[in-house]
Tab-separated table of C-alpha atoms in Angstrom:
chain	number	residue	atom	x	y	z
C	1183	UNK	CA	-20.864	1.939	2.079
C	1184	UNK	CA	-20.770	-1.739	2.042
C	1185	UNK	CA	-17.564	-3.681	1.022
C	1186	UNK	CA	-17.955	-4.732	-2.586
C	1187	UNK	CA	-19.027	-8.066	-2.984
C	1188	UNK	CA	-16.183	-10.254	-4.248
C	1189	UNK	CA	-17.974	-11.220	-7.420
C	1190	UNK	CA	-18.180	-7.968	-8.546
C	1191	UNK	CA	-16.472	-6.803	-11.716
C	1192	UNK	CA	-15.567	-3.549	-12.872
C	1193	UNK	CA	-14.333	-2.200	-16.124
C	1194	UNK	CA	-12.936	1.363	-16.943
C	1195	UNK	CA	-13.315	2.863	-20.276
C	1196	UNK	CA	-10.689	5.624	-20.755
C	1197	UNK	CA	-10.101	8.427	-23.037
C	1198	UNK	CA	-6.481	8.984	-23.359
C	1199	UNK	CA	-4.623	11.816	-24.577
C	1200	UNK	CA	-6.199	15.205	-21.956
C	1201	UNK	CA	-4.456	17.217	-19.772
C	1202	UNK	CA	-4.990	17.408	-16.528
C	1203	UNK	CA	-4.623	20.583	-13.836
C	1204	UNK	CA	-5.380	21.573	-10.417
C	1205	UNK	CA	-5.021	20.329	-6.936
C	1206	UNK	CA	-5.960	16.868	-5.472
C	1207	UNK	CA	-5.267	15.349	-2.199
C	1208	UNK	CA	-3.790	11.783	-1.447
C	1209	UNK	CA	-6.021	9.753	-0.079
C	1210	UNK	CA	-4.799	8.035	4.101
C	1211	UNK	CA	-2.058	5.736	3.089
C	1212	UNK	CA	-3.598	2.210	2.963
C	1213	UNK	CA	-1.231	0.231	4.080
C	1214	UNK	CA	-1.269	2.059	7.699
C	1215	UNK	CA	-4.682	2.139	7.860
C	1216	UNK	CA	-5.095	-2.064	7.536
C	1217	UNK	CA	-2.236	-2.729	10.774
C	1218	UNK	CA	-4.485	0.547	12.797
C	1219	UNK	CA	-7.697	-0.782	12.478
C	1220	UNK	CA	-6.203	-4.315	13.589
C	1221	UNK	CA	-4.573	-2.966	15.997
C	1222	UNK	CA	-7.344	-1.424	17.581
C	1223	UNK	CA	-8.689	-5.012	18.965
C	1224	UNK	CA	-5.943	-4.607	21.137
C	1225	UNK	CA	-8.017	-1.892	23.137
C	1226	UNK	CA	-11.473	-2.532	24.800
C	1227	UNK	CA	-12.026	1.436	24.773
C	1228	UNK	CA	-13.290	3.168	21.788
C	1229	UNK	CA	-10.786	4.106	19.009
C	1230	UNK	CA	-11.311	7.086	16.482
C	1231	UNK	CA	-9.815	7.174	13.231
C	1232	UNK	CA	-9.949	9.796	10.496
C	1233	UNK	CA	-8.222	9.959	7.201
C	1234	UNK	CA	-9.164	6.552	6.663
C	1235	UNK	CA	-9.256	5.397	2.852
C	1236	UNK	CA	-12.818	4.078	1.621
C	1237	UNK	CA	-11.111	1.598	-0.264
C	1238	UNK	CA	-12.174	-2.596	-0.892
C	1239	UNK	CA	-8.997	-3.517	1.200
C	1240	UNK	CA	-10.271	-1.546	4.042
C	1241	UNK	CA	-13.472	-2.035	4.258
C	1242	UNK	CA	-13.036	-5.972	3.756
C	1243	UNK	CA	-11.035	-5.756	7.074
C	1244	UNK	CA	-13.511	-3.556	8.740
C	1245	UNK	CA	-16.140	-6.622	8.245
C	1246	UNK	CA	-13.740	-9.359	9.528
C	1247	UNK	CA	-13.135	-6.720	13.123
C	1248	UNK	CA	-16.843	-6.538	13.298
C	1249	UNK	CA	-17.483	-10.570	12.702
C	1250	UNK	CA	-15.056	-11.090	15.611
C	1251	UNK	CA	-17.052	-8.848	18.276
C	1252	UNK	CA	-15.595	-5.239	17.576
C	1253	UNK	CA	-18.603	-2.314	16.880
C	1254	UNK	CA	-17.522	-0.862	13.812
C	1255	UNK	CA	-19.046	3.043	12.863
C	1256	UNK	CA	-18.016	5.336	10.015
C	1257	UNK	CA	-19.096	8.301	11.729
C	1258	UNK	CA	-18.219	10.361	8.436
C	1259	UNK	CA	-16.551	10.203	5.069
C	1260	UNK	CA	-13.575	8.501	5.795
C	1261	UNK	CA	-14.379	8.765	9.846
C	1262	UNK	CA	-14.081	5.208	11.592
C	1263	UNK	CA	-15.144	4.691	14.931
C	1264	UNK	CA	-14.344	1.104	16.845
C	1265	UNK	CA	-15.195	-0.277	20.262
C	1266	UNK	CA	-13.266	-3.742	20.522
C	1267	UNK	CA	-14.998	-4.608	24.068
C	1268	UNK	CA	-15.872	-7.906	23.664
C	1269	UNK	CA	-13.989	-10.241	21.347
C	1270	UNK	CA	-14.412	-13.524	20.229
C	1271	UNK	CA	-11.876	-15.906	18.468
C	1272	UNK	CA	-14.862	-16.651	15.947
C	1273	UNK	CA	-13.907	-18.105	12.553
C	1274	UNK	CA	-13.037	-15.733	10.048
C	1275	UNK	CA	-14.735	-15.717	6.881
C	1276	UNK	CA	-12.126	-17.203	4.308
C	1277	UNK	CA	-13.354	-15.477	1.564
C	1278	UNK	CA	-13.214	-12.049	3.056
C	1279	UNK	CA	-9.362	-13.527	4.400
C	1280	UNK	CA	-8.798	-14.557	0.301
C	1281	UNK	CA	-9.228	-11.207	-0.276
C	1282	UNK	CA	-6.951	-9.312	0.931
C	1283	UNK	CA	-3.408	-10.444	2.735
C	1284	UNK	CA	-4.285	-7.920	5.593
C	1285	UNK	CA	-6.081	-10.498	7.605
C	1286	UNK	CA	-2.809	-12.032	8.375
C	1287	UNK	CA	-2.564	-8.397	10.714
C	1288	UNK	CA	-5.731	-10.123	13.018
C	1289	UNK	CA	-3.210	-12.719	14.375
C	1290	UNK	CA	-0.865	-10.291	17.034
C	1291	UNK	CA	-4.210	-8.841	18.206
C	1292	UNK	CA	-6.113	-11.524	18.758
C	1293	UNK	CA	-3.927	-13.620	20.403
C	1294	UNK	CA	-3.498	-10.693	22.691
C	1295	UNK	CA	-7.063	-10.196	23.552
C	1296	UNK	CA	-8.334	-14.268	23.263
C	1297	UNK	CA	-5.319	-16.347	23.140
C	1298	UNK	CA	-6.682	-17.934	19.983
C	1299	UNK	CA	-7.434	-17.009	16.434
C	1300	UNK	CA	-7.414	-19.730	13.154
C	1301	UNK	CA	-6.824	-17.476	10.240
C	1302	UNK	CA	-7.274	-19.164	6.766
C	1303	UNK	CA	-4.774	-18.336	4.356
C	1304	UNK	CA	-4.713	-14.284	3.255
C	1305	UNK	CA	-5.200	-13.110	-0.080
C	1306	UNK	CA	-4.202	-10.011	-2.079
C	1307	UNK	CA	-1.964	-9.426	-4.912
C	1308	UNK	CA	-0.816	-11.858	-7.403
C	1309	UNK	CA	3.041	-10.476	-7.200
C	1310	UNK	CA	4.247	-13.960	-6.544
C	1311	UNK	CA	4.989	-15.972	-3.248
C	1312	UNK	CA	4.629	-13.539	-0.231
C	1313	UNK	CA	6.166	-15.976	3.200
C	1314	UNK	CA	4.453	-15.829	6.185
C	1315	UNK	CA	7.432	-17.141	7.882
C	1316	UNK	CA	8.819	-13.962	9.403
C	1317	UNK	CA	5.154	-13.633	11.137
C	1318	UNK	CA	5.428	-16.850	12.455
C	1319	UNK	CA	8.629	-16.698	13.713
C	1320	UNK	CA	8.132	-13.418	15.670
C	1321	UNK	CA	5.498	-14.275	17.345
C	1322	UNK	CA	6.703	-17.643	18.550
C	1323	UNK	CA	9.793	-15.560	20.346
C	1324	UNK	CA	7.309	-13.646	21.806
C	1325	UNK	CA	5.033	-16.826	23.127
C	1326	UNK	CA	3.121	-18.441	20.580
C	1327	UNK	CA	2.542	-21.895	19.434
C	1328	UNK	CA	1.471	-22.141	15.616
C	1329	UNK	CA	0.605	-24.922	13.612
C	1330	UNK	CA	-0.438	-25.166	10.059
C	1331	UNK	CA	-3.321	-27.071	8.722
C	1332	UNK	CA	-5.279	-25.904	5.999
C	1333	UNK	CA	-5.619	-22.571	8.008
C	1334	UNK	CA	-2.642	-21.225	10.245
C	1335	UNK	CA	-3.459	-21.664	14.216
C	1336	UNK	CA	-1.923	-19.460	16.921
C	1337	UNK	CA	-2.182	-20.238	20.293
C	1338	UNK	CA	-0.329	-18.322	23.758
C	1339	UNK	CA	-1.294	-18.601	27.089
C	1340	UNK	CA	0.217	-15.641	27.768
C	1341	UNK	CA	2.628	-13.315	25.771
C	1342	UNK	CA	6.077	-12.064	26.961
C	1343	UNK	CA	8.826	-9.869	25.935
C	1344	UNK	CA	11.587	-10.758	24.191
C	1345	UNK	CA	14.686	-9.915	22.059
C	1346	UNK	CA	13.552	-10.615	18.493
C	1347	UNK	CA	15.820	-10.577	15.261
C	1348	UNK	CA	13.389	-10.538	12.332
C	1349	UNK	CA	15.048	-12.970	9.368
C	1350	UNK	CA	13.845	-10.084	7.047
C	1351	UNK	CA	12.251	-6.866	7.431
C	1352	UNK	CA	8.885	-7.184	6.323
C	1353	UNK	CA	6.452	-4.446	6.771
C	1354	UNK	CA	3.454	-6.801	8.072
C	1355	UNK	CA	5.644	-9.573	9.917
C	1356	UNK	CA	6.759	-6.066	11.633
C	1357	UNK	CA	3.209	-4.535	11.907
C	1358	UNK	CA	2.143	-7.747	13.767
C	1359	UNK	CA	5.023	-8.300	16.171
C	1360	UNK	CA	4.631	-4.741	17.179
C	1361	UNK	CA	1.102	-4.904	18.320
C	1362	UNK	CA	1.569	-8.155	19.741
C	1363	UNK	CA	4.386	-6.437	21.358
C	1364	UNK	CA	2.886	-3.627	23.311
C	1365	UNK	CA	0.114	-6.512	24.794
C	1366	UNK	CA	3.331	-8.698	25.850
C	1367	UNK	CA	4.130	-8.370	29.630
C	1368	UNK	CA	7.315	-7.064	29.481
C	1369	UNK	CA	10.084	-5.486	27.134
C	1370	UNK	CA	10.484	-6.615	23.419
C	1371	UNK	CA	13.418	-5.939	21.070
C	1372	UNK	CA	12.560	-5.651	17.524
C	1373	UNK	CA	15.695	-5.932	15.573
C	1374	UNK	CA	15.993	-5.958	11.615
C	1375	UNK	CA	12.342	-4.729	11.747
C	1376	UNK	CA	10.867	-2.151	8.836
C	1377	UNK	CA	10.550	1.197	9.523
C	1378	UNK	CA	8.844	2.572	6.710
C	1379	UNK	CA	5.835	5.259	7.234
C	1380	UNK	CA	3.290	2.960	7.869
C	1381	UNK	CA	5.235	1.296	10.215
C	1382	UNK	CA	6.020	4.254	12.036
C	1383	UNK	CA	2.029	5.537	11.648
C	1384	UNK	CA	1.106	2.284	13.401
C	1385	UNK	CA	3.883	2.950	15.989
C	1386	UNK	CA	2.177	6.131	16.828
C	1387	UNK	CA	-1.497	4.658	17.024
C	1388	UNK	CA	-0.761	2.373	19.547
C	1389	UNK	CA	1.520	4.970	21.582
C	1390	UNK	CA	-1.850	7.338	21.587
C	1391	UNK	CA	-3.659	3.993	23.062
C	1392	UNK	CA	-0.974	4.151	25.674
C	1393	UNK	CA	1.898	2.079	23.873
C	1394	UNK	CA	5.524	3.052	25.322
C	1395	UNK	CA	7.665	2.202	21.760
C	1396	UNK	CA	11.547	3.452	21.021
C	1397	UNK	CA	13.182	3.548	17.986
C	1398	UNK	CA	10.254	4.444	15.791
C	1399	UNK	CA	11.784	5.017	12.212
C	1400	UNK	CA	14.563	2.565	12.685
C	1401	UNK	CA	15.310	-0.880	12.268
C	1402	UNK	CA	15.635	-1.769	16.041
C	1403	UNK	CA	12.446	-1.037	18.351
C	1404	UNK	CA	11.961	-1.318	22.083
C	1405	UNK	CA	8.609	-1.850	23.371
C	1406	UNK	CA	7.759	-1.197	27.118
C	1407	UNK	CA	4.455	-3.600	26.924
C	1408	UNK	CA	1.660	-4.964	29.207
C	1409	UNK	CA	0.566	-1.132	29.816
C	1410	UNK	CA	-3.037	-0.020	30.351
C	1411	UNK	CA	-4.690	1.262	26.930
C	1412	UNK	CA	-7.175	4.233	26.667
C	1413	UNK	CA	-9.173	5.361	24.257
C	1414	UNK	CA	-7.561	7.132	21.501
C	1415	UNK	CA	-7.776	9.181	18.934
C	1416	UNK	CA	-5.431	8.545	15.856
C	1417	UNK	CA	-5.401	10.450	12.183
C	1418	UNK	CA	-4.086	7.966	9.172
C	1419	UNK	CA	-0.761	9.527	7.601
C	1420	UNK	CA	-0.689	10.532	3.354
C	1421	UNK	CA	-0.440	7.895	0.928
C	1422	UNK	CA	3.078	8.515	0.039
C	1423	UNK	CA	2.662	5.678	-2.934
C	1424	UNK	CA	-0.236	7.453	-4.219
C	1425	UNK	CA	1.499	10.481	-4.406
C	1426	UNK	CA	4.158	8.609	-6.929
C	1427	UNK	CA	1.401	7.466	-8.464
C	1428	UNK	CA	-0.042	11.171	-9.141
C	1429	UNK	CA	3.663	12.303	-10.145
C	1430	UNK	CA	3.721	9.894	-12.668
C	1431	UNK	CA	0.489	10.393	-13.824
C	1432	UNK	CA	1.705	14.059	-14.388
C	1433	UNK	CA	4.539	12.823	-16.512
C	1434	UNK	CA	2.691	10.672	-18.738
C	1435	UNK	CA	-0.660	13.510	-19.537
C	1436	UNK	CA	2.475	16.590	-19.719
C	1437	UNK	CA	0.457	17.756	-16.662
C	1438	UNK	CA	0.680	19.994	-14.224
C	1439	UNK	CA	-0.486	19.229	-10.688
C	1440	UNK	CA	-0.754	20.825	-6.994
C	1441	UNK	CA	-0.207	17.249	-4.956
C	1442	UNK	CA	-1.529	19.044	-1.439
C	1443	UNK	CA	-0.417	17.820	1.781
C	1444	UNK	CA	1.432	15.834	0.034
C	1445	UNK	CA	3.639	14.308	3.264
C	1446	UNK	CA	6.503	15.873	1.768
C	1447	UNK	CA	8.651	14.324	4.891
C	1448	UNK	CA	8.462	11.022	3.417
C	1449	UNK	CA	9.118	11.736	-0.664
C	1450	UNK	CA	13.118	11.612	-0.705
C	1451	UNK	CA	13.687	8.527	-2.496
C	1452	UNK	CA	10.701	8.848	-4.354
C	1453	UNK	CA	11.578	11.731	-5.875
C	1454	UNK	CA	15.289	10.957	-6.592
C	1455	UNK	CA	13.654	7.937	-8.377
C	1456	UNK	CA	11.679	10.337	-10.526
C	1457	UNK	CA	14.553	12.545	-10.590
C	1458	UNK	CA	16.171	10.523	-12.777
C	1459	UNK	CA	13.661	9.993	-15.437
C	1460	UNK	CA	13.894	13.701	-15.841
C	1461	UNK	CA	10.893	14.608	-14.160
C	1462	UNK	CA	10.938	16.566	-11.207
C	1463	UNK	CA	8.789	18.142	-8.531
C	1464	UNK	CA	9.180	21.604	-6.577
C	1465	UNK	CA	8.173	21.600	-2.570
C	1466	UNK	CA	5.877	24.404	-1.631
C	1467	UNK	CA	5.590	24.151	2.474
C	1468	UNK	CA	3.070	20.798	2.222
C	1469	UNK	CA	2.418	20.572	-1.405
C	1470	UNK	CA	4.385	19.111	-4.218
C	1471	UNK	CA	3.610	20.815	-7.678
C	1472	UNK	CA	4.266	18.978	-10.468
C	1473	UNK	CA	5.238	21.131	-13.093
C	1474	UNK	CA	3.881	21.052	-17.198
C	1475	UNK	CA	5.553	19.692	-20.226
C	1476	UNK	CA	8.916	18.469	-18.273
C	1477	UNK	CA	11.971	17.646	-20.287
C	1478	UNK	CA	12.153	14.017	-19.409
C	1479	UNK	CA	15.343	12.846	-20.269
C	1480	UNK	CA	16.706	9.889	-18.199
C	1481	UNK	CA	19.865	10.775	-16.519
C	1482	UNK	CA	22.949	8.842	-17.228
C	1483	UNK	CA	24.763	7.430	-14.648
C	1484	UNK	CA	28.766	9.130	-14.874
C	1485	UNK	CA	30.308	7.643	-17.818
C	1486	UNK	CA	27.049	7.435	-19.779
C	1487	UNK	CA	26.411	4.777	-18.331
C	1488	UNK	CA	22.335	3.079	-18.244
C	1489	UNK	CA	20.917	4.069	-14.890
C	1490	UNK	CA	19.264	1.798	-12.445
C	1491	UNK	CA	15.788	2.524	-10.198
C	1492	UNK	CA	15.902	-0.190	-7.679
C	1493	UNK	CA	13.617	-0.764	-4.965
C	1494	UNK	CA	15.099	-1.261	-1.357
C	1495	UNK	CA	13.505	-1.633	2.122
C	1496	UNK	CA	13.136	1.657	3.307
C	1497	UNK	CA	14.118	4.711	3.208
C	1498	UNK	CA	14.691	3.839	-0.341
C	1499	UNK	CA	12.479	3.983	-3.170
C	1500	UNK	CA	9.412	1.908	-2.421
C	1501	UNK	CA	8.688	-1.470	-4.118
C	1502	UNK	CA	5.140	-0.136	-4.769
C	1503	UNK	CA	5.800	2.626	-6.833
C	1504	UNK	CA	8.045	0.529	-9.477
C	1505	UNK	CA	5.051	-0.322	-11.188
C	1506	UNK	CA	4.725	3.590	-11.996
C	1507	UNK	CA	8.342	4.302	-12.452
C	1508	UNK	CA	7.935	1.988	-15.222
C	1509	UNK	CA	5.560	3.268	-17.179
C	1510	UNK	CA	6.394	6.387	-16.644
C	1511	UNK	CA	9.877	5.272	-18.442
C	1512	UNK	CA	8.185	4.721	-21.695
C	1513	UNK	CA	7.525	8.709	-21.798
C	1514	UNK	CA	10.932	9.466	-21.236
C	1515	UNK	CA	13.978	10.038	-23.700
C	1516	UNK	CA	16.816	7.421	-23.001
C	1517	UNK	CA	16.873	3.990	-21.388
C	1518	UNK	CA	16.425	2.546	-17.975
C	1519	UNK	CA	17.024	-0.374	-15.965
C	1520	UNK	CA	14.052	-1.196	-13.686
C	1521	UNK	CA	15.041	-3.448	-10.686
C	1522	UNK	CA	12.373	-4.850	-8.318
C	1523	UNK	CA	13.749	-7.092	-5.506
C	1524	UNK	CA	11.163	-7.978	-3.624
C	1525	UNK	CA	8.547	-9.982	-5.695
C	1526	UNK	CA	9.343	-12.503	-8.453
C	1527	UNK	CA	5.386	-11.621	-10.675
C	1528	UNK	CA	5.592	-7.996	-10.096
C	1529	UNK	CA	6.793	-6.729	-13.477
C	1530	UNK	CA	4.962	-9.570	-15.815
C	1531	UNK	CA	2.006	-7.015	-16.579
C	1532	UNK	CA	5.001	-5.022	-18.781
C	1533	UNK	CA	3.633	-7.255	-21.580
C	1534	UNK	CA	0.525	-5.044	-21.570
C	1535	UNK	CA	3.004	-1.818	-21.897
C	1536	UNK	CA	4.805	-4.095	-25.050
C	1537	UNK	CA	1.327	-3.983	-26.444
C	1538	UNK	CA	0.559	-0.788	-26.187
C	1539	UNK	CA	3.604	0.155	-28.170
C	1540	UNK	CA	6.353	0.307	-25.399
C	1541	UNK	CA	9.804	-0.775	-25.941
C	1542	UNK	CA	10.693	-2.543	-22.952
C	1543	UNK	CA	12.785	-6.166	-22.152
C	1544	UNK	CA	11.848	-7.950	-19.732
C	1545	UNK	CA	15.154	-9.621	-18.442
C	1546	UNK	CA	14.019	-12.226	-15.854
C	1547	UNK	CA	11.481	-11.396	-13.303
C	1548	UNK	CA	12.971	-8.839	-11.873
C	1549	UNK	CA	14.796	-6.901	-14.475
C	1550	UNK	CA	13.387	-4.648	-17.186
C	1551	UNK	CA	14.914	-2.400	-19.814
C	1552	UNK	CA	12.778	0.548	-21.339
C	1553	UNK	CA	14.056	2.726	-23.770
C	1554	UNK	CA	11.806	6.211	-24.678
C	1555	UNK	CA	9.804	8.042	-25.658
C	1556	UNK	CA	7.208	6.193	-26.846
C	1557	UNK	CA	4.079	7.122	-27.736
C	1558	UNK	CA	1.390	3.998	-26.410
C	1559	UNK	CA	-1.639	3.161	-28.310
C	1560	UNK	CA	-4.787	2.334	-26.917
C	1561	UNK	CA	-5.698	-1.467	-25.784
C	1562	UNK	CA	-7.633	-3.565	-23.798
C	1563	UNK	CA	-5.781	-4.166	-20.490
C	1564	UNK	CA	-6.739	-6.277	-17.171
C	1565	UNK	CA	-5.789	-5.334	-14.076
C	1566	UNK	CA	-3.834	-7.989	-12.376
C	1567	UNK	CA	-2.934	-6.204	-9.166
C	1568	UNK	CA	-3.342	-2.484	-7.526
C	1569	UNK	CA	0.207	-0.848	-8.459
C	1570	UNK	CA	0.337	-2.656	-11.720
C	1571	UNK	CA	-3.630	-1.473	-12.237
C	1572	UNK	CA	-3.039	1.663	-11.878
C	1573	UNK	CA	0.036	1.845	-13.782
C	1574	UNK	CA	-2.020	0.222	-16.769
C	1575	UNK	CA	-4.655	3.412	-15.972
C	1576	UNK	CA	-1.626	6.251	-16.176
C	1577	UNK	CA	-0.760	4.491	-19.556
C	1578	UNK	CA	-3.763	4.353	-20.505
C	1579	UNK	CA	-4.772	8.245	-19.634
C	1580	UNK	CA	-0.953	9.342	-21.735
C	1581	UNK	CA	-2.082	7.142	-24.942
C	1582	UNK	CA	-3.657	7.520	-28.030
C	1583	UNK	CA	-7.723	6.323	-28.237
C	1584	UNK	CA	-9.494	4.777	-25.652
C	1585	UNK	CA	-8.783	1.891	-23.780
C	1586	UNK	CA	-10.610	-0.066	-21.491
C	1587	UNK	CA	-8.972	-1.739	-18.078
C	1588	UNK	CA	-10.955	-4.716	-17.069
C	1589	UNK	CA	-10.700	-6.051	-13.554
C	1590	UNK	CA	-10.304	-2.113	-12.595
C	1591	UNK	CA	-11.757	-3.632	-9.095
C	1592	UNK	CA	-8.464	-4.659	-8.346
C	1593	UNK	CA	-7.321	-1.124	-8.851
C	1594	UNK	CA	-10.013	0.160	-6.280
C	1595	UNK	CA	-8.469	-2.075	-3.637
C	1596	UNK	CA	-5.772	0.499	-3.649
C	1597	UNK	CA	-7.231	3.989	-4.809
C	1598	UNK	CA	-9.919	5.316	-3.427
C	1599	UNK	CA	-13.231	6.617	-5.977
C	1600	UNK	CA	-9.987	7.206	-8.309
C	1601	UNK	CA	-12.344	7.720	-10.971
C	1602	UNK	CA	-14.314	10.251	-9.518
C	1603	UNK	CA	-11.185	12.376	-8.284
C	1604	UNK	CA	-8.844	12.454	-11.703
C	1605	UNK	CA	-12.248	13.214	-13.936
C	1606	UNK	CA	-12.566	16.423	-11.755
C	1607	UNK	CA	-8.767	17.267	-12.866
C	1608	UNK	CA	-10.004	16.827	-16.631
C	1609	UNK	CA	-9.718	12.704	-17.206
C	1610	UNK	CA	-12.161	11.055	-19.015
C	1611	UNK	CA	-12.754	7.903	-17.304
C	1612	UNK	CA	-15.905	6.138	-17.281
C	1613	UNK	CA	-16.793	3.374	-14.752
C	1614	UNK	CA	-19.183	0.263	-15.393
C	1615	UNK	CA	-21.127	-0.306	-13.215
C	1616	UNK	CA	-21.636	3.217	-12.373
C	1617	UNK	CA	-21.299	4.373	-8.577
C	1618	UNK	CA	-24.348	4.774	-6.579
């Protein structure tokens, strides 16, 4: 399956209003996948991966591995074989880079295997202004010399260890120092690093390539690096932020659902979050079921007093799946204060919710009040990034008529053939174009 071609435009057409029932399984969580299959130019022996998401994201940064030298294979469905022998610091196609902000990932591996690599500026969500700083920083404690111009340009003669306080904990500034890391001659210190399950999925990749890595699920790692890598075989961890996205989906169509291997290990915050709208989830060994016609009261804080879901740096509830807790909200008796931290554009597609019926105030850019039930009305909605997309699509699936979701590409970055996999539970979701 080729990637899709960036001109390409997709609209959804959905029925709202059915029930949905049986079991699906979350796709390979995304945002481990895009650091792993980096990360594998760090090895010049072949590299396995299964559980890999087909997903627009992915397969964008499968193309930019292979224009660099790497032999790229999907040896089944979601299968990916790589052989990163011989790499080149070749120029990266800046419209596959506009596309998604993963490319930034190419820059610890490459200047680990070439010394070199001129990235143009990534892409991806329109959440508002997502620094780069943190990257930059880490790797110049670790031996590289960057300069800006147009496209960002990293240079190192060499890497070496060193003690590295991150200025924030960002998941990719992280994700990059880390793999950089384990090709530096020496021992790094990662402090004030993320740690969420991605993180800790890449952390185990590149210890089955050989890595030697402490502290994985923390915020202070200690890489042993400069050791020999082998060939490796690696499967991608559960999309725990598509398995908030199928609880809320639940909520919305009064739903049940068997979520099955669900990654149940990595759910707590997630489901305290949902928890408090009233809906909640029973654990059956790997599985979540999420039962029918929940109560879905919001839960006052003591006093009776408006609760708050805020999003936090991990373990706590995951920026990602605000988008979801939101609309999810609007289904719920009570009121809510939504608080995301992280990016100053994430909650301006709430407008689309206000259309559709919802009561919701937006307080600044990072504060919303809703106050349910409501019930939405159909619309015509635009997708303006993945969480946000497919929040639009759970609203739309829980409303009255149909709607239709333009842009719905956006929401395929994300989701794989999501489509495909909720009409089988009893959606009615059409796709233009139609898959091949």
């Amino acid at each position: 399956m080729a990637a899709p071609r960036a001109s390409e435009r997709i609209e959804y057409v959905v029925e709202g209003g059915h029930q949905l029932s049986g079991n699906i399984t979350p796709s390979g969580n995304k945002n481990a996948a895009l650091p792993i299959i980096a990360a594998a130019l760090l090895n010049e022996a072949h590299v396995k991966l299964s559980n890999v998401p087909r997903i627009r994201d992915v397969e964008a940064l499968v193309e930019l591995i292979a224009s660099v030298g790497a032999e790229t294979e999907w040896i089944g469905t979601n299968v990916l074989r790589i052989h990163a022998r011989d790499i080149r610091p070749a120029d990266l196609d800046p419209d596959l880079c506009g596309r998604i902000r993963a490319s930034i990932l190419l820059a610890g591996p490459m200047l680990a295997r070439c010394g070199e690599v001129t990235l143009p500026p990534p892409g991806g969500d329109v959440i508002g202004r997502r620094r780069l700083d943190t990257h930059f920083l880490a790797l110049q404690c670790l031996g590289a010399d960057i300069s800006v111009n147009g496209s960002y340009e990293f240079r190192a003669s060499k890497l070496v260890g060193a003690d590295v306080f991150m200025d924030e904990p960002s998941v990719t500034a992280t994700e990059n120092a880390l793999s950089a890391a384990v090709a530096a001659k020496g021992t790094t210190i990662l402090r004030n690093c993320a740690s969420e399950p991605h993180v800790q999925d890449l952390a185990h990749f590149l210890i089955a390539m050989g890595g030697e890595i402490e502290g994985i699920g923390t915020n202070c790692m200690k890489i042993h690096g400069g050791r020999d890598l082998q060939p490796a075989k690696h499967r991608i961890g559960t999309d725990y932020v598509e398995v908030g996205s199928l609880i809320g989906l639940a909520a919305v169509t009064n739903s049940e659902l068997r979520i099955t291997n669900a990654g149940v290990e990595h759910l707590r915050s997630t489901l305290m979050g949902f928890d408090k709208l009233g809906v909640r989830c029973r654990i059956e060994g790997d599985d979540l079921i999420v039962p029918r016609m929940q109560e879905k009261k919001v839960v006052p804080d003591f006093g009776g007093h408006v609760p708050k879901i805020e999003d936090q740096p991990w373990p706590a509830f995951p920026a990602d799946t605000i988008s979801i807790a939101i609309v999810t909200a609007t289904h719920c008796e009570g009121m809510v204060l939504m608080f995301e931290k992280m990016y100053e554009s994430r909650m301006f597609f709430v407008d689309k919710l206000i259309a559709m019926g919802a009561r919701i105030v937006l307080c600044d850019p990072h504060r919303a009040v809703i106050s349910g039930p409501t019930r939405l009305r159909a619309s015509r909605l635009e997708s303006p990034d993945i969480r946000a997309g497919m929040a639009m699509l759970i609203a739309a699936m829980g409303a009255e008529g149909t709607s239709i979701i333009n842009n719905a590409q956006q929401i395929e970055r994300g989701y794989e053939r999501i489509d495909e996999r909720l009409n089988a539970l009893g959606a009615k979701i059409s796709r233009t174009p139609a898959r091949t």
